GROMACS .gro file of C-alpha atoms in nm:
model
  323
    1UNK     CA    1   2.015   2.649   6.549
    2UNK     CA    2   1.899   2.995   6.480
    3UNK     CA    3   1.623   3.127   6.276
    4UNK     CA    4   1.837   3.241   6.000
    5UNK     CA    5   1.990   2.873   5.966
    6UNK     CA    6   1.618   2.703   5.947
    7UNK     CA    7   1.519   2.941   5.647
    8UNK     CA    8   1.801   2.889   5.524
    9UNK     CA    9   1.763   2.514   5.538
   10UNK     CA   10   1.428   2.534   5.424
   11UNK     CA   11   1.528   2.746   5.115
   12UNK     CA   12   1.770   2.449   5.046
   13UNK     CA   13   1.536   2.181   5.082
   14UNK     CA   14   1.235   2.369   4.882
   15UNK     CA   15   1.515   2.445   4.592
   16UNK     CA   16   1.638   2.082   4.577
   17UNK     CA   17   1.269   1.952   4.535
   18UNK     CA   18   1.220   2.179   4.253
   19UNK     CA   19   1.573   2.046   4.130
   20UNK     CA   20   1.456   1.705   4.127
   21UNK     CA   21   1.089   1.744   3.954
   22UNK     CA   22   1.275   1.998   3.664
   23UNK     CA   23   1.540   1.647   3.658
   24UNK     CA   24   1.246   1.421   3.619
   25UNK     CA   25   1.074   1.638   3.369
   26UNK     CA   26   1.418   1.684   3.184
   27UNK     CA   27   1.460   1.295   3.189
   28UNK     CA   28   1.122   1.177   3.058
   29UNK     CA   29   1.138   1.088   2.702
   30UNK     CA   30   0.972   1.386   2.481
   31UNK     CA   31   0.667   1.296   2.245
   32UNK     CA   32   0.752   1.384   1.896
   33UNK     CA   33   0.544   1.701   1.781
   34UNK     CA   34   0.405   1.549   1.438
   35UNK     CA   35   0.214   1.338   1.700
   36UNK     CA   36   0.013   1.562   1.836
   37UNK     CA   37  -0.187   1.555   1.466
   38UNK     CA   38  -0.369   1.259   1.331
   39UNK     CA   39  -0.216   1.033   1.056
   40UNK     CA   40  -0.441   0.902   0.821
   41UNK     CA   41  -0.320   0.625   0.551
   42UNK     CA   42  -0.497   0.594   0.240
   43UNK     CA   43  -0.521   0.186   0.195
   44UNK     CA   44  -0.814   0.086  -0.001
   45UNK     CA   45  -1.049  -0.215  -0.030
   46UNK     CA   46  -1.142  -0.385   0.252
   47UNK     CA   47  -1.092  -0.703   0.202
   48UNK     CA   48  -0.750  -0.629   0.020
   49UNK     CA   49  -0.393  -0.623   0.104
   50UNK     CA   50  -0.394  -0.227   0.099
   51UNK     CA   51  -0.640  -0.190   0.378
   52UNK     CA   52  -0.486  -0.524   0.579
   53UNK     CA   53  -0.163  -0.336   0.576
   54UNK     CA   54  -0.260  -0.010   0.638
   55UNK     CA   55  -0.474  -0.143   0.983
   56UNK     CA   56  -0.188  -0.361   1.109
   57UNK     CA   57   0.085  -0.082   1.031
   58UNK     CA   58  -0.196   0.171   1.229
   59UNK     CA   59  -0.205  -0.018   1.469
   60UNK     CA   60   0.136  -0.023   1.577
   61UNK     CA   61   0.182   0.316   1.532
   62UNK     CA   62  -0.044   0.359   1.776
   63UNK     CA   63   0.126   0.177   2.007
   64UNK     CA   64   0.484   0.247   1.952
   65UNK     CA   65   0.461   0.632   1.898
   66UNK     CA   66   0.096   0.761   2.068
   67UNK     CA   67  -0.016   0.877   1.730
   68UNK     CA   68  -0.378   0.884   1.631
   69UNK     CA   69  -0.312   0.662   1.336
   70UNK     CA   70  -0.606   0.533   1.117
   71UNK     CA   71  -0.659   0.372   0.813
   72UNK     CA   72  -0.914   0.522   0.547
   73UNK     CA   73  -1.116   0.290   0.325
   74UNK     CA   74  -1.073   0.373  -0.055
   75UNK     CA   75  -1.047   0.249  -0.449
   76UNK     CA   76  -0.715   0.200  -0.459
   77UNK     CA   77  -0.396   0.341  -0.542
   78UNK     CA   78  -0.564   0.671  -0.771
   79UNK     CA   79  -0.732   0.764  -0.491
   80UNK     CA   80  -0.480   0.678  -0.270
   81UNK     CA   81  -0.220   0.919  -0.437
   82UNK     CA   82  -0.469   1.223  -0.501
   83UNK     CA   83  -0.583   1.205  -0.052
   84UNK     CA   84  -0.179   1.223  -0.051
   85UNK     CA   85  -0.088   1.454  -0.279
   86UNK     CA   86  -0.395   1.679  -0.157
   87UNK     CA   87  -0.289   1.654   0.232
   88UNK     CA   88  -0.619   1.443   0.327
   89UNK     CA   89  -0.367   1.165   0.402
   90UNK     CA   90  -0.030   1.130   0.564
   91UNK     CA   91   0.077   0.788   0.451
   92UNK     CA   92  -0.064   0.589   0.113
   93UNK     CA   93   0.022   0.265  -0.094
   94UNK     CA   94   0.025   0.292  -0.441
   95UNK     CA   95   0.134   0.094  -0.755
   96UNK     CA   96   0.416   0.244  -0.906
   97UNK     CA   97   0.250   0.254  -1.269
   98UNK     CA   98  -0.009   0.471  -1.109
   99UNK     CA   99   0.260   0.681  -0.966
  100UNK     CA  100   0.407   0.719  -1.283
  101UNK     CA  101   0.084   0.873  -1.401
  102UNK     CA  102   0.080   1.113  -1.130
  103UNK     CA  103   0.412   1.281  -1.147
  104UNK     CA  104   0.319   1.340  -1.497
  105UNK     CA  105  -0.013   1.461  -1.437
  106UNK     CA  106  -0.151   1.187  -1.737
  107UNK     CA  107  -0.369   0.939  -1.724
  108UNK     CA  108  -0.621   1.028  -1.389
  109UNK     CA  109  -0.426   1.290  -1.306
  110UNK     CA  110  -0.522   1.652  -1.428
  111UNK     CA  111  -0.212   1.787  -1.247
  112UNK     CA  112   0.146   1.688  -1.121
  113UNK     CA  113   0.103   1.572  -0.750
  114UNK     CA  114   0.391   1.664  -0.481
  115UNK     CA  115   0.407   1.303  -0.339
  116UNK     CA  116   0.743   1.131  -0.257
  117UNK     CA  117   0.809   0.749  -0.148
  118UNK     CA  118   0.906   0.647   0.187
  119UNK     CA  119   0.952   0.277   0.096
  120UNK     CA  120   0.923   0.024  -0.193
  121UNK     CA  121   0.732  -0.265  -0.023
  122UNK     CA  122   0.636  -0.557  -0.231
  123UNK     CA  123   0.557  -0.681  -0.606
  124UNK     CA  124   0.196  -0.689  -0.647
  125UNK     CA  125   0.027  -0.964  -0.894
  126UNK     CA  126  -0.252  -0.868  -1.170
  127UNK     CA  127  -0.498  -1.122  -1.107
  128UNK     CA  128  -0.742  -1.217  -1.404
  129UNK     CA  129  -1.006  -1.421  -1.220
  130UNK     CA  130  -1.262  -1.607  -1.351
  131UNK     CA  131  -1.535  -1.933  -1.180
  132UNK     CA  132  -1.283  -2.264  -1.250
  133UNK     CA  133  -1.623  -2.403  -1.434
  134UNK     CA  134  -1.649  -2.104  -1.695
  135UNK     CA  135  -1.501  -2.202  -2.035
  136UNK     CA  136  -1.288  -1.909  -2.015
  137UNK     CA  137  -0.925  -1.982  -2.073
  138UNK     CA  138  -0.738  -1.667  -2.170
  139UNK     CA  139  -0.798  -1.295  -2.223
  140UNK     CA  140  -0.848  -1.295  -2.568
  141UNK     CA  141  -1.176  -1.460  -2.472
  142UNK     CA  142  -1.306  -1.179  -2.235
  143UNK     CA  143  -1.406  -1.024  -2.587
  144UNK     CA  144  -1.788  -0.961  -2.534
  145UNK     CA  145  -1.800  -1.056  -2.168
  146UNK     CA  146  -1.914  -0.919  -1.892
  147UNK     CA  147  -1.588  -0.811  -1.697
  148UNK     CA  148  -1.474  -0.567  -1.419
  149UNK     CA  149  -1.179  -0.377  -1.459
  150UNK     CA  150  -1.179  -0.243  -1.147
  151UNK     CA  151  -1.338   0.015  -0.953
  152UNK     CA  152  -1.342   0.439  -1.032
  153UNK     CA  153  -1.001   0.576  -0.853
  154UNK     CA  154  -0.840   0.217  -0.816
  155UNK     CA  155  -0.500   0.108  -0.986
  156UNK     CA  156  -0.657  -0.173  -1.084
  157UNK     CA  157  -0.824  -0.024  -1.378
  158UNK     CA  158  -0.525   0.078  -1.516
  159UNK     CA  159  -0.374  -0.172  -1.515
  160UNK     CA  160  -0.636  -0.391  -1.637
  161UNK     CA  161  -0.685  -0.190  -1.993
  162UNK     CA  162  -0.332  -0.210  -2.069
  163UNK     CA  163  -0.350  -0.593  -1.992
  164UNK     CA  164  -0.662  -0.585  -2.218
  165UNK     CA  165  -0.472  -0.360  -2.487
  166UNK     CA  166  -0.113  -0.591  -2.481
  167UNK     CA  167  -0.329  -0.894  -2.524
  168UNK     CA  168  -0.519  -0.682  -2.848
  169UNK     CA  169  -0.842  -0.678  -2.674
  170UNK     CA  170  -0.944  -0.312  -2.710
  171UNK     CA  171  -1.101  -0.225  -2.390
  172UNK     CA  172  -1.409  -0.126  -2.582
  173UNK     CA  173  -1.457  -0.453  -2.685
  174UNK     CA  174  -1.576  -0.620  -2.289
  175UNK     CA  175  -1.876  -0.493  -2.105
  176UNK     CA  176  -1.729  -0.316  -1.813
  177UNK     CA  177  -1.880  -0.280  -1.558
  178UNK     CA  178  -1.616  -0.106  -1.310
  179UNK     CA  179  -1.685  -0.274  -0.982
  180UNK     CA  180  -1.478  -0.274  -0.636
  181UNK     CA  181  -1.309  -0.573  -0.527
  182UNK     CA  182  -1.589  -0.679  -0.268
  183UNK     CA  183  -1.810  -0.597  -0.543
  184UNK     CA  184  -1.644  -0.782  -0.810
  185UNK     CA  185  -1.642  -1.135  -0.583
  186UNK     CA  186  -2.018  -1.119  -0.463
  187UNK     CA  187  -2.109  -1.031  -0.942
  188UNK     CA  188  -1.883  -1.335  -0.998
  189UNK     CA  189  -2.031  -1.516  -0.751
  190UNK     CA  190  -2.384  -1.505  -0.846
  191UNK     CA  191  -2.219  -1.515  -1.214
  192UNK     CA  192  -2.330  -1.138  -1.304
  193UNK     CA  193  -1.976  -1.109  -1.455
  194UNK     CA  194  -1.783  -1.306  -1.652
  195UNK     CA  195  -1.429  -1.250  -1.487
  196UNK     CA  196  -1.257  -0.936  -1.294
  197UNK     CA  197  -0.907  -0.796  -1.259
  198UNK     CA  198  -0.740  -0.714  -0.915
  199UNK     CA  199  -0.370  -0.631  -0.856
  200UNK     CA  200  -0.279  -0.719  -0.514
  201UNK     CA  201  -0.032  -0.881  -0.282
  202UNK     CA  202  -0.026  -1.275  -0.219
  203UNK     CA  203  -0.280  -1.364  -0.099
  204UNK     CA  204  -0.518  -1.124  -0.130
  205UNK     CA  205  -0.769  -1.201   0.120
  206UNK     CA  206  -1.115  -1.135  -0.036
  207UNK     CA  207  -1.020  -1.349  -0.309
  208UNK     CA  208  -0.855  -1.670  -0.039
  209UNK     CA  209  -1.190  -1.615   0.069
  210UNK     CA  210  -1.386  -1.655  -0.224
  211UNK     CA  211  -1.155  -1.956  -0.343
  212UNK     CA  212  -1.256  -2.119  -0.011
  213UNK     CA  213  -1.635  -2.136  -0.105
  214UNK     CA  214  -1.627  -2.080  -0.497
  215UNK     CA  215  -1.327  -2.283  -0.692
  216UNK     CA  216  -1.127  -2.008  -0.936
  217UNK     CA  217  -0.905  -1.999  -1.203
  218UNK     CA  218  -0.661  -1.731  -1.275
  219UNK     CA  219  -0.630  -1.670  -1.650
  220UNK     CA  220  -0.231  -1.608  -1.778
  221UNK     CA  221  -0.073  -1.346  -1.865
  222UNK     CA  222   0.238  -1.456  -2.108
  223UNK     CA  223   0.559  -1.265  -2.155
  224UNK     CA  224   0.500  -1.118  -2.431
  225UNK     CA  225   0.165  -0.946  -2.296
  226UNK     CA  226   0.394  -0.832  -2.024
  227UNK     CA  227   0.669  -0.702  -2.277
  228UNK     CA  228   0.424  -0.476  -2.476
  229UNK     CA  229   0.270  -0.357  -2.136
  230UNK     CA  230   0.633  -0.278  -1.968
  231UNK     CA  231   0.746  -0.090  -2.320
  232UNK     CA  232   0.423   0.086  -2.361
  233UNK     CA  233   0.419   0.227  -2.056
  234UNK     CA  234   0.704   0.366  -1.763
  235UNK     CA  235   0.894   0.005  -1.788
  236UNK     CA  236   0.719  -0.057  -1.444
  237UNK     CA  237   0.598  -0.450  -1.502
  238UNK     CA  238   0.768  -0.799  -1.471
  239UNK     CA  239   0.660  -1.113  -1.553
  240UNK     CA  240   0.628  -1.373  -1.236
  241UNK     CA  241   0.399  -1.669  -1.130
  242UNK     CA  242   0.144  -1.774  -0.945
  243UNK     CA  243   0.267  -2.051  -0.674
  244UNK     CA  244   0.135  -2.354  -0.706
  245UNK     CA  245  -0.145  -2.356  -0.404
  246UNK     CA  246  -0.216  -1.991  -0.432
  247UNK     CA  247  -0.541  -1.990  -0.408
  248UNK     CA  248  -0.634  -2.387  -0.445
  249UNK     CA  249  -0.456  -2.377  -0.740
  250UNK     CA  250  -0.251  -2.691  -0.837
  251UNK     CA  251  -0.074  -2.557  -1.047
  252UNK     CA  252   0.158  -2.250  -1.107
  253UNK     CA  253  -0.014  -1.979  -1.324
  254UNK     CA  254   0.226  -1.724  -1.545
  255UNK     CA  255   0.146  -1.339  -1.481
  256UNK     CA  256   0.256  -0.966  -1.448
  257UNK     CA  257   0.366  -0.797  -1.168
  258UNK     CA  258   0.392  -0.396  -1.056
  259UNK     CA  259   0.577  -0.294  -0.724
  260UNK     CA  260   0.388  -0.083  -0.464
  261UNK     CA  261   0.521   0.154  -0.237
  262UNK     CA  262   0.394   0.384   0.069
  263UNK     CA  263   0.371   0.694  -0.072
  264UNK     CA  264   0.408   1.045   0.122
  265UNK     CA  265   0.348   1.443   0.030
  266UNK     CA  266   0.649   1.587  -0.027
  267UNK     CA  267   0.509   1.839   0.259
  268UNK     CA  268   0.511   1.571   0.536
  269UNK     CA  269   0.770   1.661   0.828
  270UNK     CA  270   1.079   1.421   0.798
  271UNK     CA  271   1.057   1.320   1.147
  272UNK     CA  272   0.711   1.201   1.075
  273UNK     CA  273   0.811   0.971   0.785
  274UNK     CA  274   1.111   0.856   0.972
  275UNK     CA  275   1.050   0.763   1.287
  276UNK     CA  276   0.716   0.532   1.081
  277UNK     CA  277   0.966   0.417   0.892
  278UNK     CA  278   1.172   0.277   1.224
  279UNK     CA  279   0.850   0.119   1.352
  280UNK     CA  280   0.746  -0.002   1.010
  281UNK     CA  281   1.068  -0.225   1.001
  282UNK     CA  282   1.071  -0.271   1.426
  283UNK     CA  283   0.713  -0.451   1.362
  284UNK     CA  284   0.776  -0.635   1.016
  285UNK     CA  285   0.747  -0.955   1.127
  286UNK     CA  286   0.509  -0.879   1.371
  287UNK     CA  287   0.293  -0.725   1.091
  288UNK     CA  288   0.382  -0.986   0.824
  289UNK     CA  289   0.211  -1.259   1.078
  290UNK     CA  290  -0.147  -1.076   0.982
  291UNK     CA  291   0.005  -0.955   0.642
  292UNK     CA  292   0.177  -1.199   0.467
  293UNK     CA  293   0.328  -0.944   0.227
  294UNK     CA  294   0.475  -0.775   0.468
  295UNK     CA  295   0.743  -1.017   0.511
  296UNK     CA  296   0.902  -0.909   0.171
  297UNK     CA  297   0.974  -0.588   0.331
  298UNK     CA  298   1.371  -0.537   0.253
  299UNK     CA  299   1.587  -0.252   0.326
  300UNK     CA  300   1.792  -0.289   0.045
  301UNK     CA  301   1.559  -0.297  -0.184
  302UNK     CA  302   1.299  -0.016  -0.007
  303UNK     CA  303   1.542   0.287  -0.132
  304UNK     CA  304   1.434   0.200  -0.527
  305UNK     CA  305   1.145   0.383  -0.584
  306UNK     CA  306   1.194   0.494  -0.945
  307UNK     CA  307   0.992   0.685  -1.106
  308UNK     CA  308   0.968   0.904  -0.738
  309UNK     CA  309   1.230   1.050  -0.539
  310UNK     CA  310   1.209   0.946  -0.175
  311UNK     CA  311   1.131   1.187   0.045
  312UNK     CA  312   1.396   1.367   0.254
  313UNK     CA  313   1.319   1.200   0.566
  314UNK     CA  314   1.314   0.821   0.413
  315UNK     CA  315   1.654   0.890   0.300
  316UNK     CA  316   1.800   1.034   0.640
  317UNK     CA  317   1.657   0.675   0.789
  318UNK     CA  318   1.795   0.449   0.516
  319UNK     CA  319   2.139   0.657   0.576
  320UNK     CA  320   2.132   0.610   0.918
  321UNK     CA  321   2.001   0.236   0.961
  322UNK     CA  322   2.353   0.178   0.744
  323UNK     CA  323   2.569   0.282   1.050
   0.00000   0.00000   0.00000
């Protein structure tokens, strides 16, 4: 062979090893860019449903898509939706009557807020919860009680002085004393409150908790509290029950309920909020076993997320997953 034929083989060989890395390289599966940033999710108490969520759905976005994906401790849904709308957070949950709020720019909010949905999740219950041996039987006798309506930032307190003013007990008229969930079970506890509001998911664990040491009683809320609530304000609540067994209970318990979503700045890329959306419904039942709430995820029902639009890249997904 002569000299010209070896370089010339060599050339060959040296250009068909390049061929093959460049053909690996082409063929490896490409890391979306929005992943190169950390995602934060606003969730919220501890031992609530908010923060559960938020850690098992971080978690698996971890996992699934490389992300660094964390979950950031707050009050609730009025903090959640200012860390979204202000681009401290990526991903939040938030009752929709607190949304409602903040696309007006009333109530806690000074401002509009660009935030869009990216999925209705669940209905969330307005608990009224009080020690089972307190002689406290319904709202109209939280008058001149010690009470919590919920911590500063939290949907919770919103909803709990509409509860208060449907039932015709002016909020003025409790001693309020605007505690946290954790906080709220350790006051009623060592009976330094009289009763607290929550709205949360079933169950919400802090309280399964507390009913496993302290026995409870959830005070009703009748249908026609719930009527003057939903007309008075964005025709965002439903009446419902509490199961029979929630928490001890044995027996079923009439109340309101508000839907939640996960909440997104209009600014977010649409890949980002897509491709969580595609692991948020890969992992539901994976989630759900940590989360019970996370079962009632439904795509049918995720798209209605009045009074919020949902953002461009939530509705590319739900238009594609119907192929």
């Amino acid at each position: 062979m002569s000299i010209g034929a070896k370089r010339a083989r060599r050339m060959l060989a040296v250009v068909a090893a390049a061929l093959i890395v460049l053909g690996v390289a082409g063929c490896a599966p490409s890391r979306p860019s929005w992943t190169e940033h950390p995602l934060r999710i606003a969730g919220g108490s501890v031992t609530g449903v908010y923060y559960d969520y938020g850690t098992q759905l971080a978690e698996v976005l971890r996992r699934d898509l490389d992300v660094d994906a964390q979950v950031i401790e707050t009050n609730g849904s009025v903090d959640n939706l200012h860390l979204v709308g202000a681009g401290q957070a990526q991903l939040g949950f938030a009752q929709s009557d607190a949304i409602a709020d903040a696309v007006a720019g009333t109530g806690d909010f000074v401002r509009t807020l660009p935030i869009r949905a990216a999925a209705r999740l669940y209905d969330e219950y307005v608990h009224v919860v009080v020690r089972a041996d307190s002689g406290i039987r319904s709202i109209s006798e939280l008058a001149g009680r010690t009470v919590s309506l919920g911590g500063t930032g939290s949907g919770v307190s919103v909803v709990a002085r509409r509860v208060l003013e449907a039932s015709q007990v002016p909020a003025g008229r409790v001693r309020d004393v605007g505690l946290g969930l954790d906080a709220s079970i350790s006051a009623l506890t060592d009976g330094r409150i009289d009763a607290f509001f929550w709205v949360g998911g079933l169950p919400t664990p802090g309280i399964e908790r507390l009913a496993g040491r302290l026995p409870i009683r959830l005070l009703s809320i009748g249908p026609d509290v719930v009527e003057r609530a939903d007309a008075a304000h964005a025709g965002v609540y439903r009446s419902a029950e509490f199961p029979v067994g929630t928490y001890g209970s044995d027996e079923s318990t009439v109340a309101m309920t508000v839907p939640n979503y996960l909440v997104t700045s209009a600014d977010v890329p649409d890949a980002l909020v897509r491709d969580v959306l595609a692991v948020l419904f890969s992992a539901r039942a994976e989630v759900a076993r940590s989360v019970p709430a996370a079962a009632l995820l439904d795509r049918r029902l995720a798209i209605f997320t009045d009074p919020i639009e949902l953002h461009p890249g939530a509705a590319e997904y739900y238009r594609d997953s119907r192929r």
